[in-house]
PDB file of C-alpha atoms in Angstrom:
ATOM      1  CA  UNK A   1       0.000   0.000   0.000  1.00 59.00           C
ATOM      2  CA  UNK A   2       3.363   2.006  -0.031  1.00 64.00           C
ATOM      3  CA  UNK A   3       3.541   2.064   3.273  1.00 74.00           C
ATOM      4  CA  UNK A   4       7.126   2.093   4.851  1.00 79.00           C
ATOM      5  CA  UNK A   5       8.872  -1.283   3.814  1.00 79.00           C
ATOM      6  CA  UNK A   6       5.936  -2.412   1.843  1.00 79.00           C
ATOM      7  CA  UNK A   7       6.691  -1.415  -1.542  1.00 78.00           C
ATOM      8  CA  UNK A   8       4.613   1.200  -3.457  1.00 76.00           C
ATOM      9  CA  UNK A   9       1.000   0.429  -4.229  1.00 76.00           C
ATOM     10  CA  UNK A  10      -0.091  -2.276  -6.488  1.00 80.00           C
ATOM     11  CA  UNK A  11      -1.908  -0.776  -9.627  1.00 83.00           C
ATOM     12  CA  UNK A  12      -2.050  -3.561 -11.628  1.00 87.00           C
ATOM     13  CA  UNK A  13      -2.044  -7.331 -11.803  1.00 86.00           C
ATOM     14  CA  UNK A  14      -0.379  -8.994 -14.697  1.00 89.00           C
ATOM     15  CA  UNK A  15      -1.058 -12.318 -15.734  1.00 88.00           C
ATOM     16  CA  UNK A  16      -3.528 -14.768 -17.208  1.00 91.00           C
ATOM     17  CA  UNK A  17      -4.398 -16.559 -13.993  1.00 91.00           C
ATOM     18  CA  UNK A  18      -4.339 -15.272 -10.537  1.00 89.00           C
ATOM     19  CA  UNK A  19      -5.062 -16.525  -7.659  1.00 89.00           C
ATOM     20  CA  UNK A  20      -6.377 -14.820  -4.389  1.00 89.00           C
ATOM     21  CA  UNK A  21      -6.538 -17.394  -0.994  1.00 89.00           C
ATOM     22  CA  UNK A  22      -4.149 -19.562   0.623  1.00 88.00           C
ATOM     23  CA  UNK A  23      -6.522 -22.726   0.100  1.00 87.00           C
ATOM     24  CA  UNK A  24      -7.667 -22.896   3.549  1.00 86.00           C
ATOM     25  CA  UNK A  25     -10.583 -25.480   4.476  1.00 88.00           C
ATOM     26  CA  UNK A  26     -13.413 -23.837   4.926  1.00 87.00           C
ATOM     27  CA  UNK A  27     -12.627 -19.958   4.587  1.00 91.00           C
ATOM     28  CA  UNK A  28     -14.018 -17.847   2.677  1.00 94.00           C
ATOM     29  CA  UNK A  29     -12.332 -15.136   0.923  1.00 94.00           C
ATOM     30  CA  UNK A  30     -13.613 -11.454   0.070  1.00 94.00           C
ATOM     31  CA  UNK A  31     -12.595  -9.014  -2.216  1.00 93.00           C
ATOM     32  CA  UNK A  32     -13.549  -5.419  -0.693  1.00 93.00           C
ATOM     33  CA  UNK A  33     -13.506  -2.159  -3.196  1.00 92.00           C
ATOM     34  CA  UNK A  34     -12.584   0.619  -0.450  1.00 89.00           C
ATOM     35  CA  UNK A  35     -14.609   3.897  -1.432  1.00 90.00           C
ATOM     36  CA  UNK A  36     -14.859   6.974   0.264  1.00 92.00           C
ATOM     37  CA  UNK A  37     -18.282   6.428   1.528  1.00 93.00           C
ATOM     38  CA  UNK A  38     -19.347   3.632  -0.040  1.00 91.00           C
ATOM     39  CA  UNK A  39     -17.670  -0.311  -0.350  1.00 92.00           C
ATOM     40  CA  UNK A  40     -18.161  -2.862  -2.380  1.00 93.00           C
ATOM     41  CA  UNK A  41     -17.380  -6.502  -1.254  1.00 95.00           C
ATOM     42  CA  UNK A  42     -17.591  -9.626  -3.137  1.00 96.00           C
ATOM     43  CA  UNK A  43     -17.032 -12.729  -0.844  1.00 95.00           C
ATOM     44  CA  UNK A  44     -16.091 -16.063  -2.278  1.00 94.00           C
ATOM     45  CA  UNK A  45     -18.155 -18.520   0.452  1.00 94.00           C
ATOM     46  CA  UNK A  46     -16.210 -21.808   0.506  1.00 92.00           C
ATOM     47  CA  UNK A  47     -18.830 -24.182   2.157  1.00 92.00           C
ATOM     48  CA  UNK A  48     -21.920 -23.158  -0.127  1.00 93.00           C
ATOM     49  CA  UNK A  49     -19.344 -22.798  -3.170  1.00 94.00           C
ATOM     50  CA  UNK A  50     -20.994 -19.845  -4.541  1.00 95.00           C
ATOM     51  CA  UNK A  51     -20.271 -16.295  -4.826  1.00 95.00           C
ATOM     52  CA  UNK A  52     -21.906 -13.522  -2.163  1.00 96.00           C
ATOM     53  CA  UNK A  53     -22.230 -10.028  -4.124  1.00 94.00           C
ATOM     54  CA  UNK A  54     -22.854  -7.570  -0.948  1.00 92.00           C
ATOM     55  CA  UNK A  55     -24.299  -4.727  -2.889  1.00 90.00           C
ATOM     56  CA  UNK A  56     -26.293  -4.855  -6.047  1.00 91.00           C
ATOM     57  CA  UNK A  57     -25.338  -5.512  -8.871  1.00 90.00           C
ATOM     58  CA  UNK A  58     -26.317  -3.470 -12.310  1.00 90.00           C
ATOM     59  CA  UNK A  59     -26.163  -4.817 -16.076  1.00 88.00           C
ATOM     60  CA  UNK A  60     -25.729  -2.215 -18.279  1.00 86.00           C
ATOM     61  CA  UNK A  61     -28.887  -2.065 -20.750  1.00 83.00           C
ATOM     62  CA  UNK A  62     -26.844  -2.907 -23.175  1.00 85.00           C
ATOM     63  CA  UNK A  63     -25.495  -6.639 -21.975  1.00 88.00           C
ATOM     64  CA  UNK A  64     -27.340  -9.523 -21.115  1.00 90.00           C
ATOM     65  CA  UNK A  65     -26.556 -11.990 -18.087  1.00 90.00           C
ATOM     66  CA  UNK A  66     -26.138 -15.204 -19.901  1.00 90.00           C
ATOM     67  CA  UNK A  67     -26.583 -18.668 -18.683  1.00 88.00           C
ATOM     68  CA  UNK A  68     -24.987 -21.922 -19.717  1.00 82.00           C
ATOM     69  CA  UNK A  69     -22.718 -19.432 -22.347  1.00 80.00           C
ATOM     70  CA  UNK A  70     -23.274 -16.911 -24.796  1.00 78.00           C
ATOM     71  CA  UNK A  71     -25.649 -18.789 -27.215  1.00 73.00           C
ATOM     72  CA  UNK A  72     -27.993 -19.949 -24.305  1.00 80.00           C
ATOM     73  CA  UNK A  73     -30.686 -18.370 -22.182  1.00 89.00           C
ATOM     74  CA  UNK A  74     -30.315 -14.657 -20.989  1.00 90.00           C
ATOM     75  CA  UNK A  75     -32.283 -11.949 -18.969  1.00 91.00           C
ATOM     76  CA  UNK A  76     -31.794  -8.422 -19.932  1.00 89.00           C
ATOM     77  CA  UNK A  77     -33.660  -4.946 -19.730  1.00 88.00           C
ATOM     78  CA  UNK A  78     -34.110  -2.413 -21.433  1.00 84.00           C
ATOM     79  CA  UNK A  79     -35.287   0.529 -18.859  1.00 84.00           C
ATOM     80  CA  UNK A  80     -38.886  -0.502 -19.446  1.00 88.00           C
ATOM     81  CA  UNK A  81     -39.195  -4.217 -19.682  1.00 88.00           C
ATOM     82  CA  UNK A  82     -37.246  -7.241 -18.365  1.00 88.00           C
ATOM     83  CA  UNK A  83     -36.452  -9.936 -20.567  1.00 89.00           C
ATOM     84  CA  UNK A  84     -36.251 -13.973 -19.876  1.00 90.00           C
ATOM     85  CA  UNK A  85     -35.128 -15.629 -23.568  1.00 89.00           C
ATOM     86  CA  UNK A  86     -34.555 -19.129 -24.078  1.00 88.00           C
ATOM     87  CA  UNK A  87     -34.528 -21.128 -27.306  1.00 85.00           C
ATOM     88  CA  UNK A  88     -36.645 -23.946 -25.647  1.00 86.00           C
ATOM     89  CA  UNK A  89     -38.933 -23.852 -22.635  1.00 85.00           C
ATOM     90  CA  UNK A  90     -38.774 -22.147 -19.421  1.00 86.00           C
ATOM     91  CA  UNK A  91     -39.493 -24.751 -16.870  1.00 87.00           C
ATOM     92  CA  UNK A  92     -41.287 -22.937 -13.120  1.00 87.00           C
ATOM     93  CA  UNK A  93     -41.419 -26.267 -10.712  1.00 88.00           C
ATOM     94  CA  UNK A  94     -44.729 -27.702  -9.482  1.00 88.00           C
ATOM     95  CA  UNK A  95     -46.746 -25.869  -7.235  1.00 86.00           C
ATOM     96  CA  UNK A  96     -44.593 -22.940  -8.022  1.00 87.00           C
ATOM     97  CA  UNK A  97     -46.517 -19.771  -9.715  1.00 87.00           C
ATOM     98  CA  UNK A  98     -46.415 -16.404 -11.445  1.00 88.00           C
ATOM     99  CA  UNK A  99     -48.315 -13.849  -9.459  1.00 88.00           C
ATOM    100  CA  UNK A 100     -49.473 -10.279 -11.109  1.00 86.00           C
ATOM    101  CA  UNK A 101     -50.427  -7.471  -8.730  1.00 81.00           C
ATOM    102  CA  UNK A 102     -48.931  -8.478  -5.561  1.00 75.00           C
ATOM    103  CA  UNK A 103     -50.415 -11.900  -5.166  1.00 66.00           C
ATOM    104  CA  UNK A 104     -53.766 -10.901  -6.514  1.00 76.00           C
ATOM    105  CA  UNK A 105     -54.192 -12.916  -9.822  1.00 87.00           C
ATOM    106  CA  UNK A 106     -51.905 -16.156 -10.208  1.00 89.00           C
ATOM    107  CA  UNK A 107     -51.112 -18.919 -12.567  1.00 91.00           C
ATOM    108  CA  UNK A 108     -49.388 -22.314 -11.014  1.00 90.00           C
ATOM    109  CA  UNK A 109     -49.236 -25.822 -12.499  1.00 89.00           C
ATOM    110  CA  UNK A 110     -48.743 -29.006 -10.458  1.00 88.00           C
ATOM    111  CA  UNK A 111     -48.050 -30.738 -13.592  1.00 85.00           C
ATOM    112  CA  UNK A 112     -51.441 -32.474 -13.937  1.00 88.00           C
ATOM    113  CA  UNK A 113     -53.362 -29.184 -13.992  1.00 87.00           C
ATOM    114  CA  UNK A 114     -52.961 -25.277 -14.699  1.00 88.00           C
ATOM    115  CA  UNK A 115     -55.016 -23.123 -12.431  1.00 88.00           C
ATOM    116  CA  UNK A 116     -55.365 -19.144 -13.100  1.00 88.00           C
ATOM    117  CA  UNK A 117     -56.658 -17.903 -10.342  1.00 87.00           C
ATOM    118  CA  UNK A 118     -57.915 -13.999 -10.005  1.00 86.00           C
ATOM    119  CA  UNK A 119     -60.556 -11.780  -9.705  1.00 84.00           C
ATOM    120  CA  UNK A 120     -62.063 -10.816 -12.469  1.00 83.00           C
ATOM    121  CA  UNK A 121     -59.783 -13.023 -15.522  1.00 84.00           C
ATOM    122  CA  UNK A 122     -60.723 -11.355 -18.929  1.00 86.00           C
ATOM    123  CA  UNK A 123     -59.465 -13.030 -21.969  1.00 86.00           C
ATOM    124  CA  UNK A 124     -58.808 -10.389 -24.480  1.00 89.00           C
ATOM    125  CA  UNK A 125     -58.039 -12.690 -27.851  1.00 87.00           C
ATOM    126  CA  UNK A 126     -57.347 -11.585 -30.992  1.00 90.00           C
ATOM    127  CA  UNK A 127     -58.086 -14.840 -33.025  1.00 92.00           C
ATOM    128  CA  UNK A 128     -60.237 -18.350 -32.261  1.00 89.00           C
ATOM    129  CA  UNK A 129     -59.797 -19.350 -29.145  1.00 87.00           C
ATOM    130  CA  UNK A 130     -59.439 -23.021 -29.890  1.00 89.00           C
ATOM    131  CA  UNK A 131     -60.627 -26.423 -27.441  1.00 88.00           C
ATOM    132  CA  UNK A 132     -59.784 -29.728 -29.257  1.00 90.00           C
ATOM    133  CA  UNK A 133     -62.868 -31.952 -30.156  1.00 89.00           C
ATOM    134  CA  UNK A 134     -63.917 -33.771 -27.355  1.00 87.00           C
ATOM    135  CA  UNK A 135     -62.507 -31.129 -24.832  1.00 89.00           C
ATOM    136  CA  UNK A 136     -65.081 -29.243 -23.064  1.00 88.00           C
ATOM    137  CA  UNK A 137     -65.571 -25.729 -21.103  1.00 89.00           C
ATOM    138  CA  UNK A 138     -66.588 -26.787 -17.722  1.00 88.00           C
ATOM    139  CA  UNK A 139     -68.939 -24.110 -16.044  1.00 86.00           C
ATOM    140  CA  UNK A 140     -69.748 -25.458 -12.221  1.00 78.00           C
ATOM    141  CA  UNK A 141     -66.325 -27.191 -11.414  1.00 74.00           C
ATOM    142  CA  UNK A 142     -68.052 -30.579 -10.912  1.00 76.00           C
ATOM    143  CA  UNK A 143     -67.752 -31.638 -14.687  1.00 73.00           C
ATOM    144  CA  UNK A 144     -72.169 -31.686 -14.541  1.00 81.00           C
ATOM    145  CA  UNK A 145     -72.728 -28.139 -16.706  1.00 88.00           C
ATOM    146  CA  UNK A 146     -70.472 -28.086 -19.941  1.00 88.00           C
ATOM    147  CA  UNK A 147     -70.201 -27.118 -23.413  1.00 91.00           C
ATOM    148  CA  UNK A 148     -68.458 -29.722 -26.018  1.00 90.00           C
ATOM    149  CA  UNK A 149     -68.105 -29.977 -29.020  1.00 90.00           C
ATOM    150  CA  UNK A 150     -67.146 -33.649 -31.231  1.00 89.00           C
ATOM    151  CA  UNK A 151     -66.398 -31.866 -34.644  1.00 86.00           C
ATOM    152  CA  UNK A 152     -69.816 -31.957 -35.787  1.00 89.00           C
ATOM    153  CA  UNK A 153     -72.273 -31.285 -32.992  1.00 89.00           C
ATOM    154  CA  UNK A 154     -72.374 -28.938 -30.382  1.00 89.00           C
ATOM    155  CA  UNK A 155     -73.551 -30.301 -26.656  1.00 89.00           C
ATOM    156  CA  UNK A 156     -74.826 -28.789 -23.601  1.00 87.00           C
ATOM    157  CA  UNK A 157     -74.611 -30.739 -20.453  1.00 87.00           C
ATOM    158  CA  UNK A 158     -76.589 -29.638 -17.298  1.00 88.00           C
ATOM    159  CA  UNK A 159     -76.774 -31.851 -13.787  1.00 81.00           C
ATOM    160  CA  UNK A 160     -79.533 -33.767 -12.482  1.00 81.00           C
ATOM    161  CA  UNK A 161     -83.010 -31.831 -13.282  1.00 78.00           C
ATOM    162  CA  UNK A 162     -81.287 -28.969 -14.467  1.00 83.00           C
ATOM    163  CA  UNK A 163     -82.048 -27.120 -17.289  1.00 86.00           C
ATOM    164  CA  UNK A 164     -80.920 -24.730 -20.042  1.00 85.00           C
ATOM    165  CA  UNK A 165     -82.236 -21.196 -19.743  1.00 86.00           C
ATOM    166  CA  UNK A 166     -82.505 -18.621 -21.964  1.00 86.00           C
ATOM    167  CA  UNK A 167     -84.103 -15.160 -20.874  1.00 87.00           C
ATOM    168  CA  UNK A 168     -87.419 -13.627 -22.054  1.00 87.00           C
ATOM    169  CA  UNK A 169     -87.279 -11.761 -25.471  1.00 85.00           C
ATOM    170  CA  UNK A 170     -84.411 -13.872 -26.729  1.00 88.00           C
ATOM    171  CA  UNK A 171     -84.906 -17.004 -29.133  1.00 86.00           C
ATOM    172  CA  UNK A 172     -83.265 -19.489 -30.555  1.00 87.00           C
ATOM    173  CA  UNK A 173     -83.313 -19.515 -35.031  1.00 88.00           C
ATOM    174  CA  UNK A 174     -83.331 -21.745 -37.326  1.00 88.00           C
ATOM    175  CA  UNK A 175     -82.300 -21.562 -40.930  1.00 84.00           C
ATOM    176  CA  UNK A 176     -81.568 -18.040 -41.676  1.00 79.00           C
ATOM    177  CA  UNK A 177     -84.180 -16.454 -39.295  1.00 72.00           C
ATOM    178  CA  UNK A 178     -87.461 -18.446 -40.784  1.00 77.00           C
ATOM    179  CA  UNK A 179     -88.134 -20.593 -37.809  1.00 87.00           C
ATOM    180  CA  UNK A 180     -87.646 -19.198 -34.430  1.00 86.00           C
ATOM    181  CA  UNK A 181     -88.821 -20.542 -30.594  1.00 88.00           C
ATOM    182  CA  UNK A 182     -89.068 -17.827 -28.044  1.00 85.00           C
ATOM    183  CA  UNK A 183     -90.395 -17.204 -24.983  1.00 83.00           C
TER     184      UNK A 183
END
């Protein structure tokens, strides 16, 4: 630090490889940037064999953080919107979700079934909306009240003694308007 019998201060470190550590069992070694009122410390910890950044850590919006290399997956910003790119899925455990608006709407798989949970969910499409033949939209959770279709024929199931209602003034036509039941 050019201290008295220390040499003068080391400004730069040449070589390809250096090392910083003795190889001690269990230590962990930190790297400290001394500023005038603020330090920066990035700690090697030996037993979890991962790196401890003490401060935060900013990406330039103009670099990525890349995982696996430079070809793989990466998350970067741009100011406005954040970024998660992969060339093949993006796998989010079982049981694990997304939440929007601090825990108020929600989608989670358990990998059997996708729930999207929320308030008011509003599906805002701007082509067909498509359910495979034989796939049905189930209205009362218990599979009894459902609307399938088989490729050719449209059904409507309803439980036990239920029935399909349709509210005064509207009908229900048949071939271009000419035949019409209403009540």
């Amino acid at each position: 630090d050019g201290t008295s019998a220390e040499g003068g201060p080391i400004t730069k470190l040449l070589g390809a490889a250096i090392t910083i550590g003795d190889g001690s069992a269990g230590a962990d070694i930190a790297v400290t940037f001394d500023g005038e009122t603020n330090d920066g410390v990035i700690t090697w910890m030996e037993d979890e064999d991962h790196f401890k950044f003490s401060d935060d850590v900013v990406i330039d919006s103009s670099k990525r953080l890349y995982f696996f290399d430079e070809g793989g997956e990466y998350l970067h910003g741009d100011g406005t919107d954040l970024n998660l790119v992969a060339s093949a899925d993006i796998n989010i455990p079982a049981n694990v979700g997304l939440t929007f608006g601090d825990d108020g709407e929600k989608i989670e798989g358990d990998g059997t079934d996708l729930t999207i949970t929320g308030n008011n969910i509003k599906l805002t499409a701007t082509a067909d909306v498509v359910l495979p033949s034989g796939v049905g939209l189930v209205l009362d959770g218990s599979g009894n009240e459902k609307i399938e279709s088989d490729g050719t024929d449209i059904s409507f199931s309803v439980g036990s003694g239920g029935d399909i209602n349709i509210p005064s003034s509207i009908g229900l036509t048949f071939g271009d308007d000419g035949e019409k039941i209403e009540g």
